[in-house]
Tab-separated table of C-alpha atoms in Angstrom:
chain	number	residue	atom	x	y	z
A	1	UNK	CA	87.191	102.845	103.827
A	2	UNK	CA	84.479	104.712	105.823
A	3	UNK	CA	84.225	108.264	103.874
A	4	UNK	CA	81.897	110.938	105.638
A	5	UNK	CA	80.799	113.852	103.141
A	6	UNK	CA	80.156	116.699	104.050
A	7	UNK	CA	77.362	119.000	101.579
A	8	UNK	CA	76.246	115.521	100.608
A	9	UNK	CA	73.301	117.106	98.566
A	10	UNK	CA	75.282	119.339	96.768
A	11	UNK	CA	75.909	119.372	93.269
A	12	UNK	CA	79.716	117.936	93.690
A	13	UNK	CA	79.171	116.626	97.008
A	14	UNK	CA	76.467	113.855	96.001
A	15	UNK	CA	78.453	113.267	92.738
A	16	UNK	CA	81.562	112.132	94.987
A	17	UNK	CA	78.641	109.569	97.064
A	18	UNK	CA	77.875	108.239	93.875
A	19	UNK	CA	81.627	107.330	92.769
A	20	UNK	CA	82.647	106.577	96.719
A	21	UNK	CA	80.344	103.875	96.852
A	22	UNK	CA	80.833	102.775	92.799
A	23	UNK	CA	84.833	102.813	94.343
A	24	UNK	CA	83.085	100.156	97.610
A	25	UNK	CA	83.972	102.746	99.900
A	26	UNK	CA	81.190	102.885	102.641
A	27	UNK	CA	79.803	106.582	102.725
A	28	UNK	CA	77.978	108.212	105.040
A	29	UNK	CA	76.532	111.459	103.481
A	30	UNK	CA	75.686	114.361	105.785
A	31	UNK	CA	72.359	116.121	104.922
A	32	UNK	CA	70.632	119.004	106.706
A	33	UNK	CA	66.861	117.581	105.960
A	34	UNK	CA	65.972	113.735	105.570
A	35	UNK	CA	63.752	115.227	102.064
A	36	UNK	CA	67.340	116.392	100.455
A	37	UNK	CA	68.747	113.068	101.810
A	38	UNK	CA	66.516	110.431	99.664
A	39	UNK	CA	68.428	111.042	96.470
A	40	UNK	CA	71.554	110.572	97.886
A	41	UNK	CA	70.456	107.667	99.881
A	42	UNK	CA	69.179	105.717	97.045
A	43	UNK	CA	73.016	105.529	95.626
A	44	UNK	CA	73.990	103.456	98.430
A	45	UNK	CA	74.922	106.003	101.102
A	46	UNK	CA	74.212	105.992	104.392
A	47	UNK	CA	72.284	109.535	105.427
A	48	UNK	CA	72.835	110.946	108.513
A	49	UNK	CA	71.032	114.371	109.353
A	50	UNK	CA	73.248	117.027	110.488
A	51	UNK	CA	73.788	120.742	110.464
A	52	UNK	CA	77.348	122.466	110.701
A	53	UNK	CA	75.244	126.141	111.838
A	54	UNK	CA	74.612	123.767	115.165
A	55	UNK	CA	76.872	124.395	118.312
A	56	UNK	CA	77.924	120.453	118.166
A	57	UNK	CA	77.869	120.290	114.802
A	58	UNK	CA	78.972	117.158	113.567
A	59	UNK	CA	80.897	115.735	115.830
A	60	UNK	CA	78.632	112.734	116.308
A	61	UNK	CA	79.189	111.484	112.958
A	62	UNK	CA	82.702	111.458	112.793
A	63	UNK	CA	82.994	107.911	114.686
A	64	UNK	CA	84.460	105.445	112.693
A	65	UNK	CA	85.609	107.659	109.786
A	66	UNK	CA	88.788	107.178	108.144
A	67	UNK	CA	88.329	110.130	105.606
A	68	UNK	CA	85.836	113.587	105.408
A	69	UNK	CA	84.904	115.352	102.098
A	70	UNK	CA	84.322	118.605	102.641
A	71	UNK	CA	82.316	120.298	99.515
A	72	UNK	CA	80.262	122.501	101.678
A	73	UNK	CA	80.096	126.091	100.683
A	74	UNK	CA	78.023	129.121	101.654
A	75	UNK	CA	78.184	130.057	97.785
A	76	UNK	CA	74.777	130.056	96.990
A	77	UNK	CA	72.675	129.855	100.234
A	78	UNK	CA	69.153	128.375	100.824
A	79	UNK	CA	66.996	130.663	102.505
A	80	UNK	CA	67.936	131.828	106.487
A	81	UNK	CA	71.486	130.704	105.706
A	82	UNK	CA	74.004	132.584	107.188
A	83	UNK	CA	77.708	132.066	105.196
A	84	UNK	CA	79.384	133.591	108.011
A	85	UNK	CA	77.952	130.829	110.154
A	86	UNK	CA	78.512	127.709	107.639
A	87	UNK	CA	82.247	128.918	107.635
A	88	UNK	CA	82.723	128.827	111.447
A	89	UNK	CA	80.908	125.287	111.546
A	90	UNK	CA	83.365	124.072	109.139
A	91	UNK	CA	86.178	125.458	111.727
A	92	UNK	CA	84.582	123.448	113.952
A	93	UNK	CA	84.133	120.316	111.995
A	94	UNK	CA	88.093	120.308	111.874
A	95	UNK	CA	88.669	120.775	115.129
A	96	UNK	CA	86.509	117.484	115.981
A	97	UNK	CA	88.008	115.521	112.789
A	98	UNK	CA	91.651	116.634	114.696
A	99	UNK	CA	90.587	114.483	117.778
A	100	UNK	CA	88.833	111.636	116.337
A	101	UNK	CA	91.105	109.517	114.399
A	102	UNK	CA	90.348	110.872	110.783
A	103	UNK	CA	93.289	110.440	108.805
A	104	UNK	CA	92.705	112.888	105.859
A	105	UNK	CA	90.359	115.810	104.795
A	106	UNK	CA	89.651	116.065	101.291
A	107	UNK	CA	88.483	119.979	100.712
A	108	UNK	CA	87.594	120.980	97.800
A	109	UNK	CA	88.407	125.231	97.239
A	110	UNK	CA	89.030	127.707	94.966
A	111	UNK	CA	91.853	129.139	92.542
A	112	UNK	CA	94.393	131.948	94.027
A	113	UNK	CA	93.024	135.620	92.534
A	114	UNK	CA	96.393	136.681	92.741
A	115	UNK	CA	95.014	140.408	94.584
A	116	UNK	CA	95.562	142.223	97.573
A	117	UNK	CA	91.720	142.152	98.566
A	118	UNK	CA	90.345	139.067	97.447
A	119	UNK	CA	86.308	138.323	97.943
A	120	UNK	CA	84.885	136.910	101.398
A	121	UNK	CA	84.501	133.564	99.954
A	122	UNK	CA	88.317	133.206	98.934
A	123	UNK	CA	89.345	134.510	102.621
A	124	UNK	CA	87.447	132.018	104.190
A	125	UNK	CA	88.065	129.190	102.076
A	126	UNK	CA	92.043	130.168	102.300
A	127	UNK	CA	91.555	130.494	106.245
A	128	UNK	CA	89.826	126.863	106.349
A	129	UNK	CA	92.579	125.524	104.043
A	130	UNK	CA	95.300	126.512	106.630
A	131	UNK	CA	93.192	124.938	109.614
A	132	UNK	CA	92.358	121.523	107.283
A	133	UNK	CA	96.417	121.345	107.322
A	134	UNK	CA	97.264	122.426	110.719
A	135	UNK	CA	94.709	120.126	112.429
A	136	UNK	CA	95.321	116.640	109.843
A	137	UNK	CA	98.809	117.363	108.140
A	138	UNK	CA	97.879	114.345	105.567
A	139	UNK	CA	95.326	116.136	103.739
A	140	UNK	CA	94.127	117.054	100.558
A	141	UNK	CA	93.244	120.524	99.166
A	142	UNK	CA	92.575	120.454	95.449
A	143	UNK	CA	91.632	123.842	94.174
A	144	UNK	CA	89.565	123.662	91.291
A	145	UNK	CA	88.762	126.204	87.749
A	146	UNK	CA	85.222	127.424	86.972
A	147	UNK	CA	82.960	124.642	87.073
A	148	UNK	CA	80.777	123.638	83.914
A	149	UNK	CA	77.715	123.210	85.196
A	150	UNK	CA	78.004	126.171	86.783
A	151	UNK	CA	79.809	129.139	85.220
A	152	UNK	CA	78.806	127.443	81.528
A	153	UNK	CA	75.034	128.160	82.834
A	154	UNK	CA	75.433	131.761	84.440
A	155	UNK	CA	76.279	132.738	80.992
A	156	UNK	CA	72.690	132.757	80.128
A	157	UNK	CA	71.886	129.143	79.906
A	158	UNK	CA	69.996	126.039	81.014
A	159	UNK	CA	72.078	123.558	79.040
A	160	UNK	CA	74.688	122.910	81.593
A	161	UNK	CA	71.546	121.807	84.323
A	162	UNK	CA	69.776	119.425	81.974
A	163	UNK	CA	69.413	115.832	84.048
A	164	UNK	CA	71.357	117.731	86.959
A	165	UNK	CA	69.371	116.278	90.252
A	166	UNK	CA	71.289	118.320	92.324
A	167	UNK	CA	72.309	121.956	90.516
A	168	UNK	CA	73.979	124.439	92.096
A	169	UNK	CA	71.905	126.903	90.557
A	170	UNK	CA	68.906	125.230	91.272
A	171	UNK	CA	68.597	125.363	94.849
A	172	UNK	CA	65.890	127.447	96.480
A	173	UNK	CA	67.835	130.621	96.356
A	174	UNK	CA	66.041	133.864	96.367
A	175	UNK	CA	68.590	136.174	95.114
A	176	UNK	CA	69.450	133.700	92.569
A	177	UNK	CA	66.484	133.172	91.002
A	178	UNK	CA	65.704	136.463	90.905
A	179	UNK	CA	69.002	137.208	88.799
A	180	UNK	CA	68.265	133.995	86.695
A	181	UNK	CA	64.326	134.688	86.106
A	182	UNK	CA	65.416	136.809	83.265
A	183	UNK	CA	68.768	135.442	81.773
A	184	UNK	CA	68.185	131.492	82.346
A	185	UNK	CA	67.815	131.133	78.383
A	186	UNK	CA	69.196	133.927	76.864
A	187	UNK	CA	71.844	131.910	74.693
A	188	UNK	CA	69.756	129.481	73.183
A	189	UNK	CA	66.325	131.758	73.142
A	190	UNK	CA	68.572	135.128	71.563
A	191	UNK	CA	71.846	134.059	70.570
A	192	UNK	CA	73.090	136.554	73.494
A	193	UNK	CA	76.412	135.491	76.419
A	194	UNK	CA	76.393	137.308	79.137
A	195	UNK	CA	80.166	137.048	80.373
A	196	UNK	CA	81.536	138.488	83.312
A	197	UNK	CA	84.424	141.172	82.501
A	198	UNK	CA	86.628	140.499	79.249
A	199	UNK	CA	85.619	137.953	76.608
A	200	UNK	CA	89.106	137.254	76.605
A	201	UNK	CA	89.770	135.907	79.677
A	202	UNK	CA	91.036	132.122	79.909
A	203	UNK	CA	90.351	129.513	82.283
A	204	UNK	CA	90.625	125.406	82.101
A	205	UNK	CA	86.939	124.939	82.799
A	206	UNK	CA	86.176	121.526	84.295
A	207	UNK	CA	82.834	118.913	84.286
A	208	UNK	CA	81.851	118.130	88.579
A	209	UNK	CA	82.138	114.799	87.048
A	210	UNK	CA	86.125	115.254	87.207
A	211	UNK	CA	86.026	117.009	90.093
A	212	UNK	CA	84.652	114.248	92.024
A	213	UNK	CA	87.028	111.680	90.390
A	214	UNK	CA	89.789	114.155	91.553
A	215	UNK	CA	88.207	114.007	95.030
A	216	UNK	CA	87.703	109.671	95.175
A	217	UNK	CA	91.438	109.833	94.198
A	218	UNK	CA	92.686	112.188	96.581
A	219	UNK	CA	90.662	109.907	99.336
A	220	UNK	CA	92.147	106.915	97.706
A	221	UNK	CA	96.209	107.763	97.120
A	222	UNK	CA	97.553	109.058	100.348
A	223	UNK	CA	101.067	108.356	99.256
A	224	UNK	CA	101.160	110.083	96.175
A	225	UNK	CA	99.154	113.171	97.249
A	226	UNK	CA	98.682	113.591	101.331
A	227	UNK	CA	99.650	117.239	102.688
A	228	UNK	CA	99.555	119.044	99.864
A	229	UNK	CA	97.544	121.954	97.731
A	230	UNK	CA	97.246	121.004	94.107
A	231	UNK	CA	95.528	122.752	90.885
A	232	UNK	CA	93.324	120.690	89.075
A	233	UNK	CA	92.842	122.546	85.371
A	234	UNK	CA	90.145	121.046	82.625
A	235	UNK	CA	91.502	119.101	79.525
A	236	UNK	CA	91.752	122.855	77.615
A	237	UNK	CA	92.059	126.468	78.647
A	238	UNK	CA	89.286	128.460	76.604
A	239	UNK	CA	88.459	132.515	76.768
A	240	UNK	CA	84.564	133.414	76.802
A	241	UNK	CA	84.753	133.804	72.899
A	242	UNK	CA	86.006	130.033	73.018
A	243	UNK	CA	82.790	129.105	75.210
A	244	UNK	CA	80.645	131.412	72.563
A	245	UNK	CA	81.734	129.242	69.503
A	246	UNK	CA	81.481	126.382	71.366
A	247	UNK	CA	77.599	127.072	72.000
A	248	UNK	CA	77.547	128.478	68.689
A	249	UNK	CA	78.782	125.042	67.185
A	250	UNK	CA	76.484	123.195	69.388
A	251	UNK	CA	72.961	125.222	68.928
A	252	UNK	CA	72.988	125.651	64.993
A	253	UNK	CA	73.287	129.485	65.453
A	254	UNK	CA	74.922	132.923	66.458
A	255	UNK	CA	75.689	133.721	69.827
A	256	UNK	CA	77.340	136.737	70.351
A	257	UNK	CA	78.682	138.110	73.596
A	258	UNK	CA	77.244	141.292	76.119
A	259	UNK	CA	80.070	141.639	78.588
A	260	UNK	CA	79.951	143.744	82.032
A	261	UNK	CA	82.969	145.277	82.542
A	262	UNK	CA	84.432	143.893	86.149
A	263	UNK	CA	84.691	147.479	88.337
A	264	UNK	CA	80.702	146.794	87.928
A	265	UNK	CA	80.433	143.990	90.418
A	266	UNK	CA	83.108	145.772	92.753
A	267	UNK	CA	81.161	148.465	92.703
A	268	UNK	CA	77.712	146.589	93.182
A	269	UNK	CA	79.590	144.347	95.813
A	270	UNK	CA	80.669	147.513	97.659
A	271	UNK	CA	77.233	149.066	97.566
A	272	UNK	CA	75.050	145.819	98.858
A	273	UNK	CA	77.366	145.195	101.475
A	274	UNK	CA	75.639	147.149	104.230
A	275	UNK	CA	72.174	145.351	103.732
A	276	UNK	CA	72.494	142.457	101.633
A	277	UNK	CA	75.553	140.243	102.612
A	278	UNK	CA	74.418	137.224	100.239
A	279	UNK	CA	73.844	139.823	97.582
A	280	UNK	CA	77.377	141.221	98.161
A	281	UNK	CA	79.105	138.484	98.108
A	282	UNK	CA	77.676	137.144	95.135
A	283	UNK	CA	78.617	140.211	92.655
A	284	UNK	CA	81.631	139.460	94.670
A	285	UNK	CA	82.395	136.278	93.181
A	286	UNK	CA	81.235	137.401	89.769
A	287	UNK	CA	84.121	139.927	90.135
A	288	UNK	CA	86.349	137.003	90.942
A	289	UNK	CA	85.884	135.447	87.697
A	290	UNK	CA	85.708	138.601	86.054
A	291	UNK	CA	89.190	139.510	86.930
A	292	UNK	CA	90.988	136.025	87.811
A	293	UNK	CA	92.297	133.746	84.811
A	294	UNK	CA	92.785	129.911	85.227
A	295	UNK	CA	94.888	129.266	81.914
A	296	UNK	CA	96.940	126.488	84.229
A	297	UNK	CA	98.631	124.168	81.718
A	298	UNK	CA	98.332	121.101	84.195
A	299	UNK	CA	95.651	119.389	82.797
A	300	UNK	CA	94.215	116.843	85.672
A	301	UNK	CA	96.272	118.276	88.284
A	302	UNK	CA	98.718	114.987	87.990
A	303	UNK	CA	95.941	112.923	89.008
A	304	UNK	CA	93.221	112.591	85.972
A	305	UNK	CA	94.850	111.455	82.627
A	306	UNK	CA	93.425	114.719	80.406
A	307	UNK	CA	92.608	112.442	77.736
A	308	UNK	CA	89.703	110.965	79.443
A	309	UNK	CA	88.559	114.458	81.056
A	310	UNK	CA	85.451	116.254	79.432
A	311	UNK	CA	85.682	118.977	77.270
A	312	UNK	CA	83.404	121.656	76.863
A	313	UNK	CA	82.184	120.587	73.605
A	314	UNK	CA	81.893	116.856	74.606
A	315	UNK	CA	80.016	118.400	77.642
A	316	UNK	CA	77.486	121.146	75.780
A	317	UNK	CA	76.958	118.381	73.226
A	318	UNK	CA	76.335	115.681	76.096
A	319	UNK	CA	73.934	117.868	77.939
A	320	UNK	CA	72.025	119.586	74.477
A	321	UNK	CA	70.670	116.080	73.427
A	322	UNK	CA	68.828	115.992	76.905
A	323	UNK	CA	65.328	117.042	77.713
A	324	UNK	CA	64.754	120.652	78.180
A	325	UNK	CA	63.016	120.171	81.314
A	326	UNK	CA	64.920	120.552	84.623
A	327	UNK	CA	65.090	118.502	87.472
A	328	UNK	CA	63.519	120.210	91.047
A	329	UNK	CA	66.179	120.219	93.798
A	330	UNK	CA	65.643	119.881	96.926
């Protein structure tokens, strides 16, 4: 099967090349930059250069696909990007996927908040799922918990990115790295969690390694799974204190949590708005997972046996015995 991805050099995005082409699928991996594309390319995917901001986007690459991945998000943006633009490209990656003989979209979103006025990032993402099922009925739309690599780090720690080519949080961000200049380290330097609002808030975190085996299946099995929305939870639903003894088990030492109390992001959200739209939407999201619980009890979503999912500890232990040093990405 021909697979294009889309966000190719993206933390989940180039996992799912890897396993695609592990699978024999042939994958042709959609990069913005032919630097961000060597990586990828040296898995055994073909690179094409492409750019969804663009007024054709990519409608030139879609010949020949049977299936699109679609892990592109405007969550944390490289310099000049524009998430109100990335989310109307995707609109109209759809609407040429509709007329070119795809036969299933893979997207990967985001868990329902369960609010009356969710953040920007869950409107669009709901607004693209709609269009991914209006436009190719036989789709896929796994919604996902807080992932590892990521959440697991924004705590206050590097762990999570160790041997990550590709990190979410280590893209060229500005805002980003500003917030993470001063709390990259503060778990294993202080013994100090910084958690967004309760400690006692669950979710079923999950490793991007299962999230891209969710995403090869859902490409794979379009009996079994085409047309619908399905949440994926982790092998284990943990609160913050969970993830605290967890790193507490795994360092040798105390951690204790500092917790901001959610109506602090809405209010910081609210506030950056009229200036800073990246800014906003990020303490945005933090209120997201500040307020919004994930303590699903289907483990695997139907289509991972749990058993062989990571759990945090396998993960934190995994990733600890690593060296310190983090990869650059591009």
């Amino acid at each position: 099967m021909r697979v294009l991805v889309v966000g190719a050099n993206g933390q989940l995005g180039a996992r799912c090349c890897g396993k695609l082409v592990s699978s024999g699928h042939t994958v042709r991996a959609v990069v913005r930059t032919s630097q961000r594309g060597e990586r990828v390319a040296s898995m055994g995917a073909e690179v094409v250069l492409g750019d969804l901001r663009a007024p054709d986007g990519l409608r030139d690459h879609l010949a020949g696909v049977d299936a699109v991945v679609i892990t592109a998000n405007p969550v944390v943006p490289r310099t000049g990007d524009d998430p109100a633009a990335v989310e109307a490209g995707l609109i109209r990656l759809l609407d040429g996927v509709a007329t070119s003989g795809v036969r299933r979209v893979v997207l990967a979103s985001l868990p329902d908040p369960g609010v009356p006025n969710p953040p920007p990032m869950v409107v669009a993402r709901r607004r693209l799922e709609q269009h991914v099922l209006e436009r190719v009925p036989e789709s896929v739309i796994p919604r996902f918990p807080p992932f590892m690599e990521v959440w697991i780090a924004l705590v206050g720690s590097s762990i999570p990115l160790r041997g990550e080519k590709f990190a979410t949080l280590g893209r060229p961000s500005p805002f980003l790295r500003l917030y993470r200049k001063g709390t990259a380290t503060v778990v294993e330097d202080r013994g100090l969690m910084l958690v967004p609002g309760s400690p006692d808030i669950r979710n079923a975190f999950i490793a991007i390694d299962d999230v891209a085996d969710v995403c090869v299946r859902a490409v794979e099995d379009p009996a079994a799974l085409g047309g619908r929305i399905v949440d994926v939870a982790g092998p284990e639903v943990l609160t913050w204190r969970d993830v605290a003894a967890t790193y507490q088990q795994v360092l040798g030492r105390p951690v204790r949590i500092l917790s901001t109390p959610a109506p602090v992001y809405a209010a910081a959200a609210a506030a950056l708005r009229p200036f800073a739209t990246i800014a906003s939407n990020t303490m945005a999201l933090n209120h997201f997972i500040a307020t919004t619980e994930t303590n699903w009890p289907n483990a695997g979503g139907g289509i991972l046996d749990p058993r062989e999912m990571t759990t945090l500890r396998e993960f934190l232990t995994a990733k600890a015995a690593l060296p310190a040093e983090l990869p650059t990405v591009r």
